[in-house]
């Protein structure tokens, strides 16, 4: 099997699996219980906070565990809207944000907030100046992701935060770093943001765990109401196995310099190989993470190419996994022609991929061009 859909989700790494097994078998107590079994489950949660905080550049006490990136984004967005309502009702976001940001913003628009979506350049990168130009004194929330899930384009978050604060100093800067965490060097403090979301299953941890960082100056309003878990900000018995696996995955992340060198070499092999296939177009991308490549075979719809590759046991995705079948709002916002958007495929790598995987994909693409395009 050649798995090249790592932006959708990643296989679980050995440390994550070990931690999860221990949580499910030995440390199965309720982390809120006062006895020793409860304490050992709680200890697993606290142990998980350490490596995540270290790699995120924050204090472990500032991390709130959630069920994933979606919940973390929702919690930050609805908290900003509610706590800053008296300051205004205007929200600015990048048009390329993930649905777990765009959808809560749509809900807020239905409640009377005004939402301005700013498009990126053709290469998928947002201009900090264009984002801040949309900000007004009554802007209360600005959302800019760190790396896009369809293109891998890294966004100028720190620069945008600075520019936004000059116009609307009280505005809440939220950053979805789900695709960036573990793949690039950043810290929440250096980015000068108020909240940030990450997710375990994008870094070889399990599905069902994510985390939200919130600056001390901002107040979270819990989405759920119940017990006092996660300082009362995310009530409900914590998913200890998933959280323990998240910590294990963060711990096993290789040093960034080493990982980037390996991934850049793989991506170069992929890009050079794809460029040598005349039927395939490499999609434009600025400032990319070395983990993703967007390509298109104009004349062959994404789904057709995806299933053809699947028949050879090669797994890629058409746009983002969450927006199955719909044309990509990201590529559309970039202004790419509909023929390219309809045939776009995302190839996303992980540290477990090999040059052999890349070569198998290249052979698959050549075979697809022969099969579906009479000119190839
Ligand atoms: N944000 C981005 C950029 C993502 O790529 C994803 C997942 O695809 C999410 C948020 C949602 O994360 P989760 O699947 O943990 O809810």
CSV table of C-alpha atoms and ligand atoms in Angstrom, one decimal:
chain,number,residue,atom,x,y,z
A,1,UNK,CA,0.0,0.0,0.0
A,2,UNK,CA,1.2,3.5,-0.8
A,3,UNK,CA,-0.4,6.0,1.5
A,4,UNK,CA,-0.1,9.6,0.3
A,5,UNK,CA,-3.1,11.2,2.0
A,6,UNK,CA,-1.4,12.3,5.2
A,7,UNK,CA,-3.0,15.7,5.4
A,8,UNK,CA,-6.3,13.9,5.8
A,9,UNK,CA,-4.9,11.7,8.6
A,10,UNK,CA,-1.8,9.9,9.5
A,11,UNK,CA,-1.0,6.3,10.7
A,12,UNK,CA,-0.4,6.1,14.4
A,13,UNK,CA,3.3,6.0,15.5
A,14,UNK,CA,4.7,3.3,17.9
A,15,UNK,CA,4.9,5.7,21.0
A,16,UNK,CA,1.3,6.8,20.5
A,17,UNK,CA,0.1,3.2,20.3
A,18,UNK,CA,2.1,2.2,23.4
A,19,UNK,CA,0.6,5.1,25.4
A,20,UNK,CA,-2.9,4.3,24.2
A,21,UNK,CA,-2.6,0.7,25.1
A,22,UNK,CA,-1.4,1.5,28.6
A,23,UNK,CA,-4.3,3.9,29.0
A,24,UNK,CA,-6.8,1.3,27.9
A,25,UNK,CA,-5.4,-1.6,29.9
A,26,UNK,CA,-3.5,-0.4,33.0
A,27,UNK,CA,-4.6,3.2,33.6
A,28,UNK,CA,-8.2,2.8,32.8
A,29,UNK,CA,-9.5,4.8,35.8
A,30,UNK,CA,-11.5,8.0,35.6
A,31,UNK,CA,-8.9,10.8,35.8
A,32,UNK,CA,-11.3,12.7,38.1
A,33,UNK,CA,-11.5,9.8,40.6
A,34,UNK,CA,-9.7,10.4,43.9
A,35,UNK,CA,-8.1,6.9,44.2
A,36,UNK,CA,-4.8,5.7,42.8
A,37,UNK,CA,-6.3,4.4,39.5
A,38,UNK,CA,-7.8,7.9,38.9
A,39,UNK,CA,-4.5,9.5,39.7
A,40,UNK,CA,-2.6,7.3,37.3
A,41,UNK,CA,-5.0,8.2,34.5
A,42,UNK,CA,-4.7,11.9,35.4
A,43,UNK,CA,-1.0,11.4,35.4
A,44,UNK,CA,-1.1,10.2,31.7
A,45,UNK,CA,-3.0,13.4,30.8
A,46,UNK,CA,-0.5,15.6,32.6
A,47,UNK,CA,2.4,13.8,31.0
A,48,UNK,CA,0.9,14.4,27.5
A,49,UNK,CA,0.7,18.1,28.1
A,50,UNK,CA,4.5,18.4,28.4
A,51,UNK,CA,5.8,17.5,24.9
A,52,UNK,CA,2.9,19.2,23.3
A,53,UNK,CA,3.5,22.5,25.2
A,54,UNK,CA,7.3,22.2,24.5
A,55,UNK,CA,6.7,21.9,20.7
A,56,UNK,CA,4.0,24.5,20.7
A,57,UNK,CA,6.0,27.1,22.7
A,58,UNK,CA,3.5,27.5,25.6
A,59,UNK,CA,3.0,26.7,29.2
A,60,UNK,CA,1.4,23.2,29.7
A,61,UNK,CA,-1.2,24.9,31.9
A,62,UNK,CA,-2.4,26.9,28.8
A,63,UNK,CA,-3.4,23.8,26.9
A,64,UNK,CA,-7.0,22.6,26.9
A,65,UNK,CA,-7.6,19.1,25.5
A,66,UNK,CA,-10.5,18.8,23.1
A,67,UNK,CA,-12.0,16.2,20.8
A,68,UNK,CA,-10.0,17.5,17.9
A,69,UNK,CA,-9.1,20.5,15.7
A,70,UNK,CA,-12.8,21.2,14.9
A,71,UNK,CA,-13.8,21.6,18.5
A,72,UNK,CA,-10.8,23.7,19.3
A,73,UNK,CA,-11.6,26.1,16.4
A,74,UNK,CA,-15.3,26.3,17.3
A,75,UNK,CA,-14.4,27.0,21.0
A,76,UNK,CA,-12.1,29.8,20.1
A,77,UNK,CA,-14.4,31.4,17.6
A,78,UNK,CA,-17.6,31.3,19.6
A,79,UNK,CA,-15.6,32.5,22.7
A,80,UNK,CA,-14.2,35.5,20.8
A,81,UNK,CA,-17.6,36.4,19.4
A,82,UNK,CA,-19.3,36.2,22.8
A,83,UNK,CA,-16.7,37.8,25.0
A,84,UNK,CA,-16.0,40.7,22.6
A,85,UNK,CA,-19.6,41.4,21.4
A,86,UNK,CA,-19.8,44.8,23.1
A,87,UNK,CA,-16.7,45.9,21.2
A,88,UNK,CA,-18.3,45.2,17.8
A,89,UNK,CA,-19.6,42.6,15.5
A,90,UNK,CA,-17.2,42.4,12.6
A,91,UNK,CA,-15.0,39.3,11.8
A,92,UNK,CA,-12.3,38.9,9.2
A,93,UNK,CA,-11.0,35.5,8.0
A,94,UNK,CA,-9.0,34.1,5.2
A,95,UNK,CA,-11.2,32.6,2.4
A,96,UNK,CA,-8.9,29.5,2.5
A,97,UNK,CA,-9.7,28.6,6.1
A,98,UNK,CA,-10.8,25.0,6.9
A,99,UNK,CA,-14.5,24.3,7.1
A,100,UNK,CA,-14.2,24.0,10.9
A,101,UNK,CA,-13.5,27.8,10.9
A,102,UNK,CA,-15.7,28.8,8.0
A,103,UNK,CA,-18.8,26.9,9.2
A,104,UNK,CA,-18.9,28.5,12.7
A,105,UNK,CA,-18.4,31.9,11.0
A,106,UNK,CA,-21.4,31.2,8.9
A,107,UNK,CA,-23.4,30.5,12.0
A,108,UNK,CA,-22.2,33.7,13.5
A,109,UNK,CA,-23.2,35.6,10.3
A,110,UNK,CA,-26.7,34.1,10.8
A,111,UNK,CA,-26.7,35.6,14.3
A,112,UNK,CA,-26.0,39.1,13.0
A,113,UNK,CA,-22.2,39.3,12.9
A,114,UNK,CA,-20.6,40.7,9.7
A,115,UNK,CA,-18.0,38.3,8.2
A,116,UNK,CA,-15.5,39.5,5.7
A,117,UNK,CA,-13.6,36.7,3.8
A,118,UNK,CA,-10.3,37.9,2.2
A,119,UNK,CA,-9.0,35.9,-0.8
A,120,UNK,CA,-5.4,34.7,-1.2
A,121,UNK,CA,-3.0,35.4,-4.0
A,122,UNK,CA,-3.0,32.9,-6.9
A,123,UNK,CA,-0.3,30.9,-5.2
A,124,UNK,CA,-2.5,30.4,-2.1
A,125,UNK,CA,-0.6,32.8,0.2
A,126,UNK,CA,-2.5,35.5,2.0
A,127,UNK,CA,-1.1,39.0,2.1
A,128,UNK,CA,-0.9,40.3,5.7
A,129,UNK,CA,-1.6,43.8,4.3
A,130,UNK,CA,-4.8,42.7,2.5
A,131,UNK,CA,-6.0,41.0,5.6
A,132,UNK,CA,-5.4,43.9,7.9
A,133,UNK,CA,-6.9,46.3,5.3
A,134,UNK,CA,-10.2,44.5,5.9
A,135,UNK,CA,-9.9,45.1,9.6
A,136,UNK,CA,-11.9,48.0,11.2
A,137,UNK,CA,-12.0,49.4,14.7
A,138,UNK,CA,-15.2,47.2,15.3
A,139,UNK,CA,-13.4,44.0,14.2
A,140,UNK,CA,-13.4,41.6,17.1
A,141,UNK,CA,-12.0,38.4,15.6
A,142,UNK,CA,-9.4,37.6,12.8
A,143,UNK,CA,-8.8,34.0,11.7
A,144,UNK,CA,-5.7,33.1,9.8
A,145,UNK,CA,-4.5,29.5,9.5
A,146,UNK,CA,-0.8,28.8,9.7
A,147,UNK,CA,-0.5,26.2,6.9
A,148,UNK,CA,-3.3,25.4,4.4
A,149,UNK,CA,-4.6,21.8,4.4
A,150,UNK,CA,-5.0,21.7,0.6
A,151,UNK,CA,-1.9,23.5,-0.7
A,152,UNK,CA,0.5,23.5,2.3
A,153,UNK,CA,1.0,27.2,1.8
A,154,UNK,CA,2.4,28.8,5.0
A,155,UNK,CA,0.6,32.0,5.9
A,156,UNK,CA,2.2,35.2,7.3
A,157,UNK,CA,0.5,34.9,10.7
A,158,UNK,CA,2.9,36.9,12.9
A,159,UNK,CA,3.0,39.7,10.3
A,160,UNK,CA,-0.8,39.7,10.0
A,161,UNK,CA,-1.2,39.7,13.8
A,162,UNK,CA,1.0,42.8,14.1
A,163,UNK,CA,-0.8,44.6,11.4
A,164,UNK,CA,-4.3,43.7,12.8
A,165,UNK,CA,-3.3,44.9,16.3
A,166,UNK,CA,-2.4,48.3,15.0
A,167,UNK,CA,-6.0,48.8,13.7
A,168,UNK,CA,-8.0,46.9,16.2
A,169,UNK,CA,-5.8,46.3,19.4
A,170,UNK,CA,-8.6,44.4,21.2
A,171,UNK,CA,-9.3,42.0,18.3
A,172,UNK,CA,-8.9,38.2,19.0
A,173,UNK,CA,-6.3,36.6,16.6
A,174,UNK,CA,-7.1,32.9,16.1
A,175,UNK,CA,-4.8,30.6,14.3
A,176,UNK,CA,-5.6,27.1,13.1
A,177,UNK,CA,-2.2,25.3,13.1
A,178,UNK,CA,-3.6,21.8,12.6
A,179,UNK,CA,-1.5,21.2,9.5
A,180,UNK,CA,1.5,23.1,10.6
A,181,UNK,CA,2.1,21.6,14.1
A,182,UNK,CA,5.1,19.2,14.0
A,183,UNK,CA,6.0,20.3,10.5
A,184,UNK,CA,7.5,23.7,10.9
A,185,UNK,CA,9.2,25.7,13.6
A,186,UNK,CA,6.8,28.1,15.3
A,187,UNK,CA,5.7,29.1,18.8
A,188,UNK,CA,2.3,30.5,19.8
A,189,UNK,CA,4.0,33.3,21.7
A,190,UNK,CA,6.2,34.3,18.8
A,191,UNK,CA,3.2,34.4,16.5
A,192,UNK,CA,1.6,36.9,18.8
A,193,UNK,CA,-1.8,35.2,18.6
A,194,UNK,CA,-4.6,34.8,21.1
A,195,UNK,CA,-5.6,31.2,20.4
A,196,UNK,CA,-4.4,28.3,18.4
A,197,UNK,CA,-5.7,24.8,17.5
A,198,UNK,CA,-3.9,21.5,16.8
A,199,UNK,CA,-5.0,17.9,16.3
A,200,UNK,CA,-3.4,14.6,17.2
A,201,UNK,CA,-4.3,12.6,14.1
A,202,UNK,CA,-2.3,14.8,11.8
A,203,UNK,CA,0.9,14.0,13.7
A,204,UNK,CA,0.7,10.2,13.9
A,205,UNK,CA,-1.5,10.3,17.0
A,206,UNK,CA,-5.1,9.0,17.2
A,207,UNK,CA,-8.3,10.5,16.0
A,208,UNK,CA,-10.4,12.1,18.7
A,209,UNK,CA,-7.9,14.4,20.5
A,210,UNK,CA,-7.0,17.9,19.8
A,211,UNK,CA,-5.8,20.9,21.8
A,212,UNK,CA,-6.6,24.6,22.1
A,213,UNK,CA,-4.1,27.2,23.4
A,214,UNK,CA,-5.5,30.4,24.8
A,215,UNK,CA,-3.5,33.5,25.8
A,216,UNK,CA,-4.0,34.5,29.5
A,217,UNK,CA,-5.6,37.8,28.3
A,218,UNK,CA,-8.5,36.1,26.6
A,219,UNK,CA,-11.5,34.4,28.2
A,220,UNK,CA,-12.9,31.1,26.9
A,221,UNK,CA,-16.6,30.2,27.1
A,222,UNK,CA,-17.0,26.4,27.1
A,223,UNK,CA,-19.2,24.9,24.4
A,224,UNK,CA,-20.3,22.2,26.8
A,225,UNK,CA,-21.6,22.4,30.3
A,226,UNK,CA,-20.8,19.8,32.9
A,227,UNK,CA,-18.0,19.0,35.3
A,228,UNK,CA,-14.8,20.8,36.0
A,229,UNK,CA,-12.4,19.0,33.7
A,230,UNK,CA,-9.8,21.0,31.8
A,231,UNK,CA,-10.3,23.8,34.3
A,232,UNK,CA,-14.1,23.7,33.6
A,233,UNK,CA,-13.4,24.9,30.0
A,234,UNK,CA,-14.0,21.5,28.4
A,235,UNK,CA,-16.2,19.5,30.7
A,236,UNK,CA,-16.6,15.8,30.2
A,237,UNK,CA,-14.4,12.9,31.2
A,238,UNK,CA,-11.3,13.3,29.2
A,239,UNK,CA,-10.6,10.8,26.4
A,240,UNK,CA,-7.5,9.5,28.3
A,241,UNK,CA,-6.3,7.0,25.6
A,242,UNK,CA,-6.5,9.5,22.8
A,243,UNK,CA,-4.9,12.3,24.9
A,244,UNK,CA,-2.1,9.9,26.0
A,245,UNK,CA,-1.6,8.9,22.3
A,246,UNK,CA,-1.4,12.6,21.4
A,247,UNK,CA,1.3,13.2,23.9
A,248,UNK,CA,3.2,10.1,22.6
A,249,UNK,CA,2.9,11.3,19.0
A,250,UNK,CA,4.3,14.8,20.0
A,251,UNK,CA,7.1,13.1,21.9
A,252,UNK,CA,8.1,11.0,18.9
A,253,UNK,CA,8.1,13.9,16.4
A,254,UNK,CA,11.6,14.0,14.9
A,255,UNK,CA,13.8,17.1,15.1
A,256,UNK,CA,12.4,19.6,12.6
A,257,UNK,CA,15.7,20.2,10.7
A,258,UNK,CA,16.1,16.4,10.1
A,259,UNK,CA,12.5,15.9,9.1
A,260,UNK,CA,12.4,18.9,6.8
A,261,UNK,CA,15.6,17.7,5.0
A,262,UNK,CA,14.1,14.3,4.4
A,263,UNK,CA,10.7,15.6,3.4
A,264,UNK,CA,12.2,18.2,1.0
A,265,UNK,CA,14.2,15.5,-0.8
A,266,UNK,CA,11.1,13.4,-1.2
A,267,UNK,CA,9.0,16.3,-2.4
A,268,UNK,CA,11.7,17.3,-4.9
A,269,UNK,CA,11.7,13.7,-6.3
A,270,UNK,CA,7.9,14.0,-6.6
A,271,UNK,CA,7.9,17.4,-8.1
A,272,UNK,CA,10.6,16.7,-10.7
A,273,UNK,CA,8.9,13.4,-11.6
A,274,UNK,CA,5.5,15.0,-12.0
A,275,UNK,CA,6.9,17.9,-14.1
A,276,UNK,CA,8.3,15.2,-16.5
A,277,UNK,CA,4.7,14.0,-17.2
A,278,UNK,CA,3.3,16.3,-19.8
A,279,UNK,CA,-0.4,15.5,-18.9
A,280,UNK,CA,0.1,16.7,-15.3
A,281,UNK,CA,0.1,20.2,-14.1
A,282,UNK,CA,1.7,21.2,-10.7
A,283,UNK,CA,-0.6,23.6,-9.0
A,284,UNK,CA,0.8,27.0,-8.0
A,285,UNK,CA,1.8,27.3,-4.3
A,286,UNK,CA,3.8,29.9,-2.5
A,287,UNK,CA,5.8,29.3,0.7
A,288,UNK,CA,4.9,25.6,0.9
A,289,UNK,CA,5.6,23.1,3.6
A,290,UNK,CA,7.6,20.2,2.2
A,291,UNK,CA,4.8,17.8,2.8
A,292,UNK,CA,2.2,18.5,0.1
A,293,UNK,CA,1.9,18.8,-3.6
A,294,UNK,CA,-1.2,19.8,-5.5
A,295,UNK,CA,-1.5,18.5,-9.1
A,296,UNK,CA,-4.0,18.2,-11.8
A,297,UNK,CA,-4.5,16.2,-14.9
A,298,UNK,CA,-6.8,18.5,-16.9
A,299,UNK,CA,-9.5,16.5,-18.7
A,300,UNK,CA,-9.5,13.8,-15.9
A,301,UNK,CA,-11.8,14.5,-13.0
A,302,UNK,CA,-10.2,14.3,-9.5
A,303,UNK,CA,-12.4,11.4,-8.5
A,304,UNK,CA,-11.6,9.4,-11.6
A,305,UNK,CA,-7.9,9.8,-11.1
A,306,UNK,CA,-8.2,9.1,-7.3
A,307,UNK,CA,-10.0,5.8,-7.9
A,308,UNK,CA,-7.7,4.8,-10.7
A,309,UNK,CA,-4.7,5.2,-8.3
A,310,UNK,CA,-6.6,3.4,-5.6
A,311,UNK,CA,-7.0,0.4,-8.0
A,312,UNK,CA,-3.2,0.3,-7.8
A,313,UNK,CA,-3.2,0.6,-4.0
A,314,UNK,CA,-2.1,4.2,-4.0
A,315,UNK,CA,-4.1,6.6,-1.8
A,316,UNK,CA,-4.3,10.4,-2.5
A,317,UNK,CA,-7.1,12.8,-2.0
A,318,UNK,CA,-9.2,15.2,-4.1
A,319,UNK,CA,-9.1,18.5,-2.4
A,320,UNK,CA,-9.6,18.2,1.4
A,321,UNK,CA,-11.0,15.0,2.9
A,322,UNK,CA,-13.7,16.9,4.7
A,323,UNK,CA,-15.2,18.5,1.5
A,324,UNK,CA,-15.8,15.2,-0.3
A,325,UNK,CA,-17.0,15.7,-3.8
A,326,UNK,CA,-17.5,19.5,-3.6
A,327,UNK,CA,-15.1,21.7,-5.7
A,328,UNK,CA,-12.4,23.0,-3.5
A,329,UNK,CA,-13.2,26.4,-2.0
A,330,UNK,CA,-9.4,27.0,-1.5
A,331,UNK,CA,-8.4,26.5,-5.1
A,332,UNK,CA,-11.5,28.4,-6.3
A,333,UNK,CA,-10.5,31.3,-4.0
A,334,UNK,CA,-7.0,31.2,-5.6
A,335,UNK,CA,-8.7,31.9,-8.9
A,336,UNK,CA,-7.7,28.7,-10.6
A,337,UNK,CA,-9.7,27.8,-13.7
A,338,UNK,CA,-12.7,25.4,-13.0
A,339,UNK,CA,-11.0,22.7,-15.3
A,340,UNK,CA,-8.0,22.7,-13.0
A,341,UNK,CA,-10.1,22.7,-9.8
A,342,UNK,CA,-12.2,19.8,-11.1
A,343,UNK,CA,-9.2,17.7,-11.8
A,344,UNK,CA,-7.1,18.7,-8.7
A,345,UNK,CA,-5.5,16.0,-6.6
A,346,UNK,CA,-3.6,16.5,-3.3
A,347,UNK,CA,-0.6,14.3,-2.5
A,348,UNK,CA,0.5,14.6,1.1
A,349,UNK,CA,3.5,12.9,2.6
A,350,UNK,CA,4.6,11.8,6.0
A,351,UNK,CA,7.9,10.8,7.5
A,352,UNK,CA,6.9,7.1,6.8
A,353,UNK,CA,6.9,7.6,3.0
A,354,UNK,CA,9.8,6.4,0.9
A,355,UNK,CA,11.3,7.2,-2.5
A,356,UNK,CA,9.6,4.0,-3.7
A,357,UNK,CA,6.2,5.4,-2.7
A,358,UNK,CA,6.9,8.5,-4.8
A,359,UNK,CA,8.0,6.3,-7.8
A,360,UNK,CA,4.9,4.2,-7.5
A,361,UNK,CA,2.7,7.3,-7.7
A,362,UNK,CA,4.6,8.6,-10.7
A,363,UNK,CA,4.1,5.3,-12.5
A,364,UNK,CA,0.4,5.5,-11.6
A,365,UNK,CA,0.1,9.0,-13.0
A,366,UNK,CA,1.7,7.9,-16.3
A,367,UNK,CA,-0.6,4.9,-16.5
A,368,UNK,CA,-3.6,7.2,-15.9
A,369,UNK,CA,-2.6,9.6,-18.6
A,370,UNK,CA,-2.3,6.7,-21.1
A,371,UNK,CA,-5.6,5.3,-19.9
A,372,UNK,CA,-7.7,8.4,-19.9
A,373,UNK,CA,-6.1,10.9,-22.4
A,374,UNK,CA,-5.8,9.9,-26.0
A,375,UNK,CA,-3.0,12.4,-26.5
A,376,UNK,CA,-0.7,11.0,-23.8
B,1,LIG,N1,-8.1,22.5,10.5
B,1,LIG,C1,-7.4,22.0,9.5
B,1,LIG,C2,-6.5,22.9,8.8
B,1,LIG,C3,-7.5,20.7,9.1
B,1,LIG,O1,-6.8,20.2,8.1
B,1,LIG,C4,-8.4,19.8,9.9
B,1,LIG,C5,-8.6,18.4,9.5
B,1,LIG,O2,-8.7,18.1,8.3
B,1,LIG,C6,-9.1,20.4,10.9
B,1,LIG,C7,-8.9,21.7,11.2
B,1,LIG,C8,-10.1,19.6,11.8
B,1,LIG,O3,-9.4,18.8,12.7
B,1,LIG,P1,-10.1,17.5,13.3
B,1,LIG,O4,-10.2,16.5,12.2
B,1,LIG,O5,-9.2,17.1,14.4
B,1,LIG,O6,-11.4,17.9,13.8
